Amino acid sequence: MVSTGLNQLSGQLRLTFKQADLGSAMPTSGGLYWWTHFFSSPATRNPLSFLVGYSNTLGLIGGLCSIDFIARDGNWTPSNGVIYATFLACVLCHATVATVMSKVMGKLQTVFVVMNFVLIAAVVIALPIGARNRRNDGHYIFAQTGNLTTWPTGWSFMLSWLSPIWTIGAFDSCVHISEESSNATKAVPFGILMSIGSCWFFGFLIMIVLAATMTPDLDSLTSSAFGQPMAQITYDAIGKQGTMGIMALLFIVQFLMGISILVAASRQTWAFSRDGALPFSGFFRPISKRFGYIPLRAIWGCAFAAAVLGLLTLIAPAAALALFSLAVAGNNLAWGIPIFARVVWGQRKFVPGPFYTGNRFSVPIAWTAVAFLVFGIALSMFPVEGPGPTAQSMNYTVVINCAVWGGSLLYYYVDAKYWFKGPVVTIGDEVLTEEQQVVLRRKALEGNAVVKDGVDTLG
């Protein structure tokens, strides 16, 4: 478990550096699909931008779905209907907070970070103390392997990367709120690097603690009456009352994460609607003055989409688990294509921002990041339990994501290719910085660019 985090880090860091490069050079809410359109060749920019926009939008909404979950106390097992009702209540609360507290959302993010550190401190301190008489040794923590699947141990080890890949995902949220940030060319890369760096360091610390305090009987953890191995590990270390406290704090932190990712998803949805790419774009595009100049309709549209996707919990556990992989595969594709486009077609058009990995390392890091993302997509498609899956153990990510990717490309070639010309420029040169004007002048698509004065607003 501990070695999984270390190995996965190398690929994730390379991806982070490339996202920080692009975020520093061109911070915009539509980041990923905007960069794709900017760097791609004339023949590919529109369809690839369209694909990335849809994949990123659905990936973020899938991430919201995968954040909200239920644990149980061993004496009560919720029905699928109760699980969905609880999930729906969480999503509605996310949307309400994102709406009415938009003016203090920046300060709330500080509160969210503090709550994460409180949870980390509680786990790191309480579990080793509670399990002080039965802690595992260093060999078990750093070198022990266990395989409860029918895959070979080596491949099972690779599949275990999915957990840290999911955990460290959504760092592109910094990009999606860049238009609401001051000094975005520096703030965006700083946010991305700090997000990944802190997630890795503190996540690595937590994995050491969990490996040190967990029972070596892995079957008892995966079949826990609580429904969550983390809850069982905590229960074994500090008892039921302490576990209830940790799990309550974990629920609060997860709830706050849901708010953050809904905000990011709504900004991506709004940016894509601003460019006319989503169905009902005219409805989702307006900004609400009353609630502090936020994309109100996009917020509630994302909440509605998450509620619809959440209906998968009523089908089967395997279908519900696909929501986790939806976030991984959808976002990996959206992260990888603009990096690929930059090194293949757009290297000469790239103008570095304040943060840059340098001419010597930039391209090798980019290719490593692309390879890592492709590998992550492949991982997310595999059945977790082993080859020869049944209908109950099938990984339906391949169905969901191929429907998203194939559907978006079909929509583009059947209809959108006649009207989608890429990202829309909504402001004039007089309000652009000199660096932004340089980027637009270097953009090899002026003939396609649509310029509007301002954006639609609601009262």
CSV table of C-alpha atoms in Angstrom, one decimal:
chain,number,residue,atom,x,y,z
A,1,MET,CA,0.0,0.0,0.0
A,2,VAL,CA,2.8,2.4,0.9
A,3,SER,CA,4.9,1.5,-2.1
A,4,THR,CA,1.9,2.1,-4.3
A,5,GLY,CA,1.8,5.8,-3.4
A,6,LEU,CA,5.5,6.2,-4.0
A,7,ASN,CA,5.4,4.6,-7.4
A,8,GLN,CA,2.3,6.4,-8.5
A,9,LEU,CA,3.8,9.8,-7.5
A,10,SER,CA,6.4,10.0,-10.2
A,11,GLY,CA,3.8,10.0,-13.0
A,12,GLN,CA,1.4,12.3,-11.1
A,13,LEU,CA,4.2,14.9,-10.5
A,14,ARG,CA,5.0,15.0,-14.2
A,15,LEU,CA,1.4,15.6,-15.0
A,16,THR,CA,1.2,18.3,-12.3
A,17,PHE,CA,4.2,20.1,-13.8
A,18,LYS,CA,2.6,20.2,-17.2
A,19,GLN,CA,-0.7,21.4,-15.9
A,20,ALA,CA,1.1,24.1,-14.0
A,21,ASP,CA,3.0,25.1,-17.1
A,22,LEU,CA,-0.2,25.6,-19.1
A,23,GLY,CA,-2.1,27.1,-16.2
A,24,SER,CA,0.5,29.7,-15.7
A,25,ALA,CA,0.7,30.5,-19.4
A,26,MET,CA,-3.0,30.6,-20.2
A,27,PRO,CA,-5.3,30.6,-17.1
A,28,THR,CA,-9.0,30.4,-18.1
A,29,SER,CA,-12.1,28.7,-16.8
A,30,GLY,CA,-12.3,26.5,-19.9
A,31,GLY,CA,-8.6,25.6,-19.5
A,32,LEU,CA,-8.3,22.1,-20.9
A,33,TYR,CA,-10.5,22.4,-24.0
A,34,TRP,CA,-9.3,26.0,-24.6
A,35,TRP,CA,-5.6,24.8,-24.6
A,36,THR,CA,-6.6,21.9,-26.8
A,37,HIS,CA,-8.1,24.2,-29.4
A,38,PHE,CA,-5.2,26.6,-29.2
A,39,PHE,CA,-2.4,24.0,-29.7
A,40,SER,CA,-4.0,21.5,-32.0
A,41,SER,CA,-3.7,21.5,-35.8
A,42,PRO,CA,-6.4,23.2,-37.9
A,43,ALA,CA,-7.9,19.9,-38.8
A,44,THR,CA,-8.2,18.5,-35.3
A,45,ARG,CA,-8.7,21.6,-33.0
A,46,ASN,CA,-12.5,21.7,-33.2
A,47,PRO,CA,-13.3,17.9,-32.6
A,48,LEU,CA,-10.6,17.5,-30.0
A,49,SER,CA,-11.6,20.6,-28.1
A,50,PHE,CA,-15.2,19.4,-28.2
A,51,LEU,CA,-14.2,15.9,-27.0
A,52,VAL,CA,-12.0,17.3,-24.1
A,53,GLY,CA,-14.8,19.7,-23.0
A,54,TYR,CA,-17.4,16.9,-22.7
A,55,SER,CA,-14.9,14.5,-21.1
A,56,ASN,CA,-13.8,17.1,-18.5
A,57,THR,CA,-17.3,18.2,-17.7
A,58,LEU,CA,-18.6,14.6,-17.2
A,59,GLY,CA,-15.4,13.7,-15.4
A,60,LEU,CA,-15.8,16.5,-12.8
A,61,ILE,CA,-19.5,15.6,-12.3
A,62,GLY,CA,-18.6,11.9,-11.9
A,63,GLY,CA,-16.0,13.1,-9.3
A,64,LEU,CA,-18.8,14.8,-7.4
A,65,CYS,CA,-20.8,11.5,-7.5
A,66,SER,CA,-17.9,9.5,-6.2
A,67,ILE,CA,-17.2,11.8,-3.2
A,68,ASP,CA,-20.5,11.2,-1.4
A,69,PHE,CA,-20.9,7.8,0.2
A,70,ILE,CA,-22.4,6.0,3.2
A,71,ALA,CA,-20.7,3.9,5.9
A,72,ARG,CA,-22.7,1.8,8.4
A,73,ASP,CA,-22.3,0.8,12.0
A,74,GLY,CA,-22.5,-3.0,11.6
A,75,ASN,CA,-26.1,-3.2,12.9
A,76,TRP,CA,-27.8,-1.3,10.1
A,77,THR,CA,-27.5,-1.9,6.3
A,78,PRO,CA,-29.1,0.9,4.2
A,79,SER,CA,-31.1,0.0,1.1
A,80,ASN,CA,-30.2,1.3,-2.3
A,81,GLY,CA,-33.1,3.8,-2.0
A,82,VAL,CA,-31.7,5.1,1.3
A,83,ILE,CA,-28.2,5.4,-0.2
A,84,TYR,CA,-29.5,7.4,-3.1
A,85,ALA,CA,-31.7,9.6,-1.0
A,86,THR,CA,-28.7,10.4,1.2
A,87,PHE,CA,-26.6,11.1,-1.8
A,88,LEU,CA,-29.2,13.3,-3.3
A,89,ALA,CA,-29.5,15.3,-0.1
A,90,CYS,CA,-25.8,15.9,-0.1
A,91,VAL,CA,-25.7,17.0,-3.7
A,92,LEU,CA,-28.6,19.5,-3.0
A,93,CYS,CA,-26.8,20.8,0.0
A,94,HIS,CA,-23.6,21.2,-2.1
A,95,ALA,CA,-25.5,23.3,-4.7
A,96,THR,CA,-27.2,25.4,-2.0
A,97,VAL,CA,-23.9,26.3,-0.3
A,98,ALA,CA,-22.2,27.0,-3.6
A,99,THR,CA,-25.1,29.3,-4.4
A,100,VAL,CA,-25.8,31.3,-1.2
A,101,MET,CA,-22.2,31.5,0.0
A,102,SER,CA,-20.5,32.3,-3.2
A,103,LYS,CA,-19.2,35.7,-2.0
A,104,VAL,CA,-17.2,34.0,0.8
A,105,MET,CA,-16.2,30.9,-1.2
A,106,GLY,CA,-12.6,31.9,-1.2
A,107,LYS,CA,-12.5,32.1,2.6
A,108,LEU,CA,-14.5,28.9,2.9
A,109,GLN,CA,-11.7,27.1,0.9
A,110,THR,CA,-9.3,28.1,3.7
A,111,VAL,CA,-11.8,26.5,6.2
A,112,PHE,CA,-11.9,23.4,4.0
A,113,VAL,CA,-8.1,23.1,4.0
A,114,VAL,CA,-8.0,23.5,7.8
A,115,MET,CA,-10.6,20.8,8.3
A,116,ASN,CA,-8.5,18.4,6.1
A,117,PHE,CA,-5.5,19.0,8.4
A,118,VAL,CA,-7.6,18.4,11.5
A,119,LEU,CA,-8.7,15.1,10.1
A,120,ILE,CA,-5.2,14.1,9.1
A,121,ALA,CA,-3.9,15.0,12.6
A,122,ALA,CA,-6.7,13.0,14.2
A,123,VAL,CA,-5.9,9.9,12.2
A,124,VAL,CA,-2.1,10.2,12.5
A,125,ILE,CA,-2.2,10.7,16.3
A,126,ALA,CA,-5.2,8.6,17.4
A,127,LEU,CA,-4.6,5.3,15.5
A,128,PRO,CA,-0.9,4.7,16.5
A,129,ILE,CA,-1.8,5.4,20.1
A,130,GLY,CA,-4.9,3.1,20.0
A,131,ALA,CA,-3.0,0.3,18.4
A,132,ARG,CA,0.2,0.8,20.4
A,133,ASN,CA,0.3,-2.8,21.5
A,134,ARG,CA,-0.2,-4.5,18.1
A,135,ARG,CA,1.5,-2.3,15.5
A,136,ASN,CA,3.0,-4.0,12.4
A,137,ASP,CA,6.7,-3.9,11.8
A,138,GLY,CA,8.6,-2.0,9.1
A,139,HIS,CA,8.7,-4.9,6.7
A,140,TYR,CA,5.0,-5.2,6.7
A,141,ILE,CA,4.5,-1.5,6.3
A,142,PHE,CA,6.9,-1.0,3.4
A,143,ALA,CA,7.4,-4.4,1.8
A,144,GLN,CA,4.4,-6.7,2.4
A,145,THR,CA,2.1,-7.4,-0.6
A,146,GLY,CA,-1.4,-8.9,-0.6
A,147,ASN,CA,-3.6,-9.9,-3.4
A,148,LEU,CA,-7.3,-10.7,-2.9
A,149,THR,CA,-8.1,-10.7,-6.6
A,150,THR,CA,-7.6,-13.4,-9.3
A,151,TRP,CA,-5.2,-11.2,-11.2
A,152,PRO,CA,-1.5,-11.9,-11.0
A,153,THR,CA,0.1,-10.0,-8.1
A,154,GLY,CA,2.1,-7.7,-10.4
A,155,TRP,CA,-1.0,-6.5,-12.2
A,156,SER,CA,-3.0,-6.3,-9.0
A,157,PHE,CA,-0.3,-4.0,-7.7
A,158,MET,CA,-0.8,-1.8,-10.8
A,159,LEU,CA,-4.6,-1.7,-10.3
A,160,SER,CA,-4.0,-0.5,-6.7
A,161,TRP,CA,-2.8,2.8,-8.3
A,162,LEU,CA,-6.4,3.7,-9.0
A,163,SER,CA,-6.9,4.8,-5.4
A,164,PRO,CA,-4.2,7.4,-5.3
A,165,ILE,CA,-5.0,8.5,-8.9
A,166,TRP,CA,-8.6,9.2,-7.8
A,167,THR,CA,-7.5,10.8,-4.6
A,168,ILE,CA,-5.1,13.3,-6.2
A,169,GLY,CA,-7.5,14.0,-9.1
A,170,ALA,CA,-9.4,17.3,-9.7
A,171,PHE,CA,-6.4,19.5,-9.1
A,172,ASP,CA,-7.4,21.2,-12.4
A,173,SER,CA,-10.1,22.9,-10.2
A,174,CYS,CA,-7.5,25.7,-9.8
A,175,VAL,CA,-7.7,26.2,-13.6
A,176,HIS,CA,-11.5,26.3,-13.7
A,177,ILE,CA,-11.7,29.1,-11.1
A,178,SER,CA,-8.8,31.1,-12.5
A,179,GLU,CA,-11.0,33.8,-13.9
A,180,GLU,CA,-12.1,34.5,-10.4
A,181,SER,CA,-8.6,34.7,-9.0
A,182,SER,CA,-6.1,37.6,-8.7
A,183,ASN,CA,-2.7,37.2,-10.3
A,184,ALA,CA,-3.9,33.9,-11.9
A,185,THR,CA,-0.7,33.3,-13.8
A,186,LYS,CA,1.1,32.7,-10.5
A,187,ALA,CA,-1.8,31.6,-8.3
A,188,VAL,CA,-3.0,28.7,-10.6
A,189,PRO,CA,0.4,26.9,-10.8
A,190,PHE,CA,1.0,27.5,-7.1
A,191,GLY,CA,-2.4,26.0,-6.3
A,192,ILE,CA,-1.8,23.0,-8.5
A,193,LEU,CA,1.6,22.2,-7.1
A,194,MET,CA,0.5,22.7,-3.5
A,195,SER,CA,-2.5,20.5,-4.1
A,196,ILE,CA,-0.5,17.6,-5.4
A,197,GLY,CA,2.4,18.1,-3.1
A,198,SER,CA,0.4,18.2,0.1
A,199,CYS,CA,-1.9,15.4,-1.1
A,200,TRP,CA,1.1,13.2,-1.7
A,201,PHE,CA,3.0,14.0,1.4
A,202,PHE,CA,0.2,13.7,3.9
A,203,GLY,CA,-1.4,10.9,2.0
A,204,PHE,CA,1.9,9.0,2.2
A,205,LEU,CA,2.0,9.7,6.0
A,206,ILE,CA,-1.6,8.4,6.4
A,207,MET,CA,-0.8,5.2,4.5
A,208,ILE,CA,2.1,4.5,6.8
A,209,VAL,CA,-0.1,4.9,9.8
A,210,LEU,CA,-2.8,2.7,8.3
A,211,ALA,CA,-0.4,0.0,7.3
A,212,ALA,CA,1.1,0.1,10.8
A,213,THR,CA,-2.2,-0.2,12.6
A,214,MET,CA,-4.3,-2.4,10.3
A,215,THR,CA,-4.9,-6.1,11.0
A,216,PRO,CA,-2.9,-8.4,8.7
A,217,ASP,CA,-6.1,-10.3,8.0
A,218,LEU,CA,-7.1,-8.4,4.8
A,219,ASP,CA,-10.2,-10.5,4.3
A,220,SER,CA,-11.7,-9.2,7.5
A,221,LEU,CA,-11.1,-5.6,6.3
A,222,THR,CA,-12.7,-6.0,2.9
A,223,SER,CA,-15.7,-7.9,4.3
A,224,SER,CA,-16.1,-5.5,7.2
A,225,ALA,CA,-19.7,-5.1,8.6
A,226,PHE,CA,-19.1,-1.4,8.5
A,227,GLY,CA,-18.9,-1.4,4.7
A,228,GLN,CA,-15.6,0.5,4.7
A,229,PRO,CA,-12.1,-0.9,5.4
A,230,MET,CA,-11.1,2.5,6.8
A,231,ALA,CA,-13.9,2.3,9.4
A,232,GLN,CA,-12.8,-1.2,10.4
A,233,ILE,CA,-9.1,-0.2,10.8
A,234,THR,CA,-10.2,2.8,12.9
A,235,TYR,CA,-12.6,0.6,15.0
A,236,ASP,CA,-9.9,-2.0,15.7
A,237,ALA,CA,-7.5,0.8,16.9
A,238,ILE,CA,-9.7,3.1,19.0
A,239,GLY,CA,-13.1,1.4,19.4
A,240,LYS,CA,-16.6,2.4,18.3
A,241,GLN,CA,-16.9,5.8,19.9
A,242,GLY,CA,-13.6,7.0,18.5
A,243,THR,CA,-14.5,5.6,15.1
A,244,MET,CA,-17.8,7.4,15.1
A,245,GLY,CA,-15.9,10.6,15.7
A,246,ILE,CA,-13.3,10.0,13.0
A,247,MET,CA,-16.0,9.0,10.5
A,248,ALA,CA,-18.1,12.0,11.3
A,249,LEU,CA,-15.1,14.2,10.7
A,250,LEU,CA,-14.4,12.3,7.5
A,251,PHE,CA,-18.0,12.9,6.4
A,252,ILE,CA,-17.6,16.6,7.0
A,253,VAL,CA,-14.4,16.8,5.0
A,254,GLN,CA,-15.9,14.8,2.2
A,255,PHE,CA,-18.9,17.1,2.2
A,256,LEU,CA,-16.6,20.1,1.9
A,257,MET,CA,-14.8,18.4,-1.0
A,258,GLY,CA,-18.1,17.9,-2.7
A,259,ILE,CA,-18.7,21.7,-2.6
A,260,SER,CA,-15.3,22.4,-4.0
A,261,ILE,CA,-15.6,20.0,-6.9
A,262,LEU,CA,-19.2,21.2,-7.7
A,263,VAL,CA,-17.8,24.8,-7.9
A,264,ALA,CA,-15.1,23.6,-10.3
A,265,ALA,CA,-17.6,21.5,-12.4
A,266,SER,CA,-20.0,24.5,-12.7
A,267,ARG,CA,-17.2,26.8,-13.9
A,268,GLN,CA,-16.2,24.3,-16.6
A,269,THR,CA,-19.8,23.8,-17.6
A,270,TRP,CA,-20.4,27.5,-17.7
A,271,ALA,CA,-17.2,28.1,-19.8
A,272,PHE,CA,-18.3,25.3,-22.2
A,273,SER,CA,-21.8,26.8,-22.4
A,274,ARG,CA,-20.3,30.3,-23.0
A,275,ASP,CA,-18.8,28.8,-26.1
A,276,GLY,CA,-22.1,27.3,-27.2
A,277,ALA,CA,-20.9,23.7,-27.0
A,278,LEU,CA,-23.4,22.2,-24.5
A,279,PRO,CA,-27.1,21.5,-25.1
A,280,PHE,CA,-29.2,24.4,-23.8
A,281,SER,CA,-26.0,26.6,-23.7
A,282,GLY,CA,-28.2,29.7,-23.9
A,283,PHE,CA,-29.9,28.6,-20.7
A,284,PHE,CA,-26.7,27.8,-18.7
A,285,ARG,CA,-24.6,30.7,-20.0
A,286,PRO,CA,-26.0,33.7,-18.0
A,287,ILE,CA,-24.3,34.9,-14.8
A,288,SER,CA,-26.4,35.7,-11.8
A,289,LYS,CA,-25.9,39.3,-10.4
A,290,ARG,CA,-28.1,38.6,-7.3
A,291,PHE,CA,-25.9,35.8,-6.0
A,292,GLY,CA,-22.6,37.5,-6.6
A,293,TYR,CA,-21.9,37.1,-10.3
A,294,ILE,CA,-21.8,33.3,-10.3
A,295,PRO,CA,-23.0,30.8,-13.0
A,296,LEU,CA,-26.1,29.9,-10.9
A,297,ARG,CA,-27.8,27.8,-13.6
A,298,ALA,CA,-24.6,25.9,-14.3
A,299,ILE,CA,-24.2,25.1,-10.6
A,300,TRP,CA,-27.7,23.6,-10.4
A,301,GLY,CA,-27.3,22.0,-13.8
A,302,CYS,CA,-24.3,20.1,-12.6
A,303,ALA,CA,-26.1,19.1,-9.4
A,304,PHE,CA,-29.0,17.8,-11.5
A,305,ALA,CA,-26.6,15.8,-13.8
A,306,ALA,CA,-24.9,14.3,-10.7
A,307,ALA,CA,-28.3,13.3,-9.3
A,308,VAL,CA,-29.1,11.5,-12.6
A,309,LEU,CA,-25.7,9.7,-12.6
A,310,GLY,CA,-26.3,8.8,-9.0
A,311,LEU,CA,-29.2,6.7,-10.1
A,312,LEU,CA,-26.6,4.0,-10.9
A,313,THR,CA,-26.5,3.2,-7.2
A,314,LEU,CA,-30.0,1.8,-7.6
A,315,ILE,CA,-28.8,-0.7,-10.2
A,316,ALA,CA,-25.9,-2.6,-8.7
A,317,PRO,CA,-22.8,-2.0,-6.7
A,318,ALA,CA,-20.6,-2.6,-9.8
A,319,ALA,CA,-22.5,0.2,-11.7
A,320,ALA,CA,-22.1,2.5,-8.7
A,321,LEU,CA,-18.4,1.8,-8.5
A,322,ALA,CA,-18.1,2.9,-12.2
A,323,LEU,CA,-18.7,6.5,-11.0
A,324,PHE,CA,-15.2,6.4,-9.3
A,325,SER,CA,-13.6,5.3,-12.6
A,326,LEU,CA,-15.6,7.8,-14.6
A,327,ALA,CA,-13.8,10.6,-12.9
A,328,VAL,CA,-10.4,8.9,-13.5
A,329,ALA,CA,-10.9,8.1,-17.2
A,330,GLY,CA,-12.8,11.2,-18.1
A,331,ASN,CA,-10.4,13.6,-16.5
A,332,ASN,CA,-7.3,11.7,-17.6
A,333,LEU,CA,-8.4,12.0,-21.3
A,334,ALA,CA,-9.1,15.7,-20.7
A,335,TRP,CA,-5.7,16.3,-19.1
A,336,GLY,CA,-3.8,14.4,-21.6
A,337,ILE,CA,-5.0,15.7,-24.9
A,338,PRO,CA,-3.9,19.4,-24.4
A,339,ILE,CA,-0.5,18.2,-23.3
A,340,PHE,CA,-0.2,16.0,-26.4
A,341,ALA,CA,-1.4,18.8,-28.6
A,342,ARG,CA,1.1,21.2,-27.3
A,343,VAL,CA,4.2,18.9,-27.9
A,344,VAL,CA,2.9,17.6,-31.3
A,345,TRP,CA,1.4,20.7,-33.0
A,346,GLY,CA,1.8,23.7,-30.7
A,347,GLN,CA,5.3,23.8,-29.4
A,348,ARG,CA,6.1,27.0,-31.3
A,349,LYS,CA,2.9,28.7,-30.2
A,350,PHE,CA,3.5,28.1,-26.5
A,351,VAL,CA,4.5,31.3,-24.6
A,352,PRO,CA,5.6,30.3,-21.0
A,353,GLY,CA,4.1,32.1,-18.0
A,354,PRO,CA,5.9,32.9,-14.7
A,355,PHE,CA,6.0,29.2,-13.9
A,356,TYR,CA,7.8,27.0,-16.5
A,357,THR,CA,9.7,23.7,-16.3
A,358,GLY,CA,12.2,24.9,-18.9
A,359,ASN,CA,13.1,24.1,-22.5
A,360,ARG,CA,15.2,21.2,-21.5
A,361,PHE,CA,12.7,19.3,-19.4
A,362,SER,CA,9.4,20.5,-20.6
A,363,VAL,CA,8.9,18.1,-23.6
A,364,PRO,CA,10.3,14.9,-21.8
A,365,ILE,CA,8.0,15.6,-18.9
A,366,ALA,CA,5.1,16.1,-21.2
A,367,TRP,CA,5.5,12.8,-22.9
A,368,THR,CA,5.9,11.0,-19.6
A,369,ALA,CA,2.7,12.7,-18.4
A,370,VAL,CA,0.8,11.6,-21.5
A,371,ALA,CA,2.0,8.0,-21.1
A,372,PHE,CA,1.0,8.0,-17.5
A,373,LEU,CA,-2.5,9.3,-18.3
A,374,VAL,CA,-3.0,6.7,-21.1
A,375,PHE,CA,-2.0,4.0,-18.6
A,376,GLY,CA,-4.4,5.4,-16.0
A,377,ILE,CA,-7.3,5.2,-18.5
A,378,ALA,CA,-6.4,1.6,-19.3
A,379,LEU,CA,-6.3,0.8,-15.6
A,380,SER,CA,-9.7,2.3,-14.9
A,381,MET,CA,-11.3,0.0,-17.5
A,382,PHE,CA,-10.2,-3.3,-15.9
A,383,PRO,CA,-12.4,-5.4,-13.7
A,384,VAL,CA,-11.0,-5.1,-10.2
A,385,GLU,CA,-11.7,-8.7,-9.0
A,386,GLY,CA,-10.0,-10.5,-11.9
A,387,PRO,CA,-10.4,-11.7,-15.5
A,388,GLY,CA,-13.7,-13.3,-16.6
A,389,PRO,CA,-16.0,-10.9,-14.8
A,390,THR,CA,-19.7,-11.6,-14.3
A,391,ALA,CA,-22.4,-9.1,-14.7
A,392,GLN,CA,-22.1,-8.3,-11.0
A,393,SER,CA,-18.3,-7.8,-11.0
A,394,MET,CA,-18.0,-6.1,-14.4
A,395,ASN,CA,-16.3,-2.7,-14.6
A,396,TYR,CA,-18.8,-0.6,-16.4
A,397,THR,CA,-16.5,2.3,-16.8
A,398,VAL,CA,-15.7,1.3,-20.4
A,399,VAL,CA,-19.4,1.5,-21.1
A,400,ILE,CA,-20.0,4.9,-19.5
A,401,ASN,CA,-16.9,6.6,-20.8
A,402,CYS,CA,-17.1,5.2,-24.3
A,403,ALA,CA,-20.7,6.4,-24.4
A,404,VAL,CA,-19.5,9.9,-23.3
A,405,TRP,CA,-16.6,10.0,-25.8
A,406,GLY,CA,-18.3,8.3,-28.7
A,407,GLY,CA,-21.5,10.3,-28.1
A,408,SER,CA,-19.7,13.7,-28.0
A,409,LEU,CA,-17.8,12.9,-31.2
A,410,LEU,CA,-20.9,11.7,-32.9
A,411,TYR,CA,-22.7,14.9,-31.8
A,412,TYR,CA,-19.8,16.9,-33.2
A,413,TYR,CA,-19.6,15.2,-36.7
A,414,VAL,CA,-23.4,15.0,-37.1
A,415,ASP,CA,-24.3,18.5,-36.0
A,416,ALA,CA,-21.8,20.6,-34.0
A,417,LYS,CA,-19.1,20.8,-36.8
A,418,TYR,CA,-21.4,23.2,-38.6
A,419,TRP,CA,-21.5,25.8,-35.8
A,420,PHE,CA,-18.8,25.0,-33.2
A,421,LYS,CA,-15.7,27.1,-33.9
A,422,GLY,CA,-14.0,26.8,-30.6
A,423,PRO,CA,-13.7,29.0,-27.6
A,424,VAL,CA,-15.3,32.4,-27.7
A,425,VAL,CA,-13.4,35.6,-26.8
A,426,THR,CA,-15.8,37.7,-24.7
A,427,ILE,CA,-13.7,40.8,-24.1
A,428,GLY,CA,-12.0,43.4,-26.3
A,429,ASP,CA,-8.3,44.2,-26.5
A,430,GLU,CA,-8.7,47.2,-24.2
A,431,VAL,CA,-9.1,45.1,-21.1
A,432,LEU,CA,-6.6,42.4,-22.0
A,433,THR,CA,-3.0,42.5,-20.6
A,434,GLU,CA,-0.1,42.7,-23.0
A,435,GLU,CA,0.7,39.0,-22.4
A,436,GLN,CA,-2.9,38.0,-23.2
A,437,GLN,CA,-2.9,40.1,-26.4
A,438,VAL,CA,0.3,38.3,-27.5
A,439,VAL,CA,-1.3,34.9,-26.9
A,440,LEU,CA,-4.3,35.9,-29.0
A,441,ARG,CA,-2.2,37.3,-31.8
A,442,ARG,CA,-0.2,34.1,-31.9
A,443,LYS,CA,-3.4,32.1,-31.9
A,444,ALA,CA,-3.5,30.4,-35.3
A,445,LEU,CA,-7.3,30.6,-35.5
A,446,GLU,CA,-8.3,34.3,-35.6
A,447,GLY,CA,-10.5,33.5,-38.5
A,448,ASN,CA,-12.6,31.3,-36.3
A,449,ALA,CA,-12.6,33.4,-33.2
A,450,VAL,CA,-15.9,34.9,-32.1
A,451,VAL,CA,-15.6,38.2,-30.1
A,452,LYS,CA,-18.4,39.3,-27.8
A,453,ASP,CA,-18.6,42.3,-25.5
A,454,GLY,CA,-19.2,40.9,-22.0
A,455,VAL,CA,-21.3,38.0,-21.0
A,456,ASP,CA,-25.0,37.4,-20.4
A,457,THR,CA,-26.2,38.3,-16.9
A,458,LEU,CA,-29.2,37.6,-14.8
A,459,GLY,CA,-30.8,40.0,-12.4
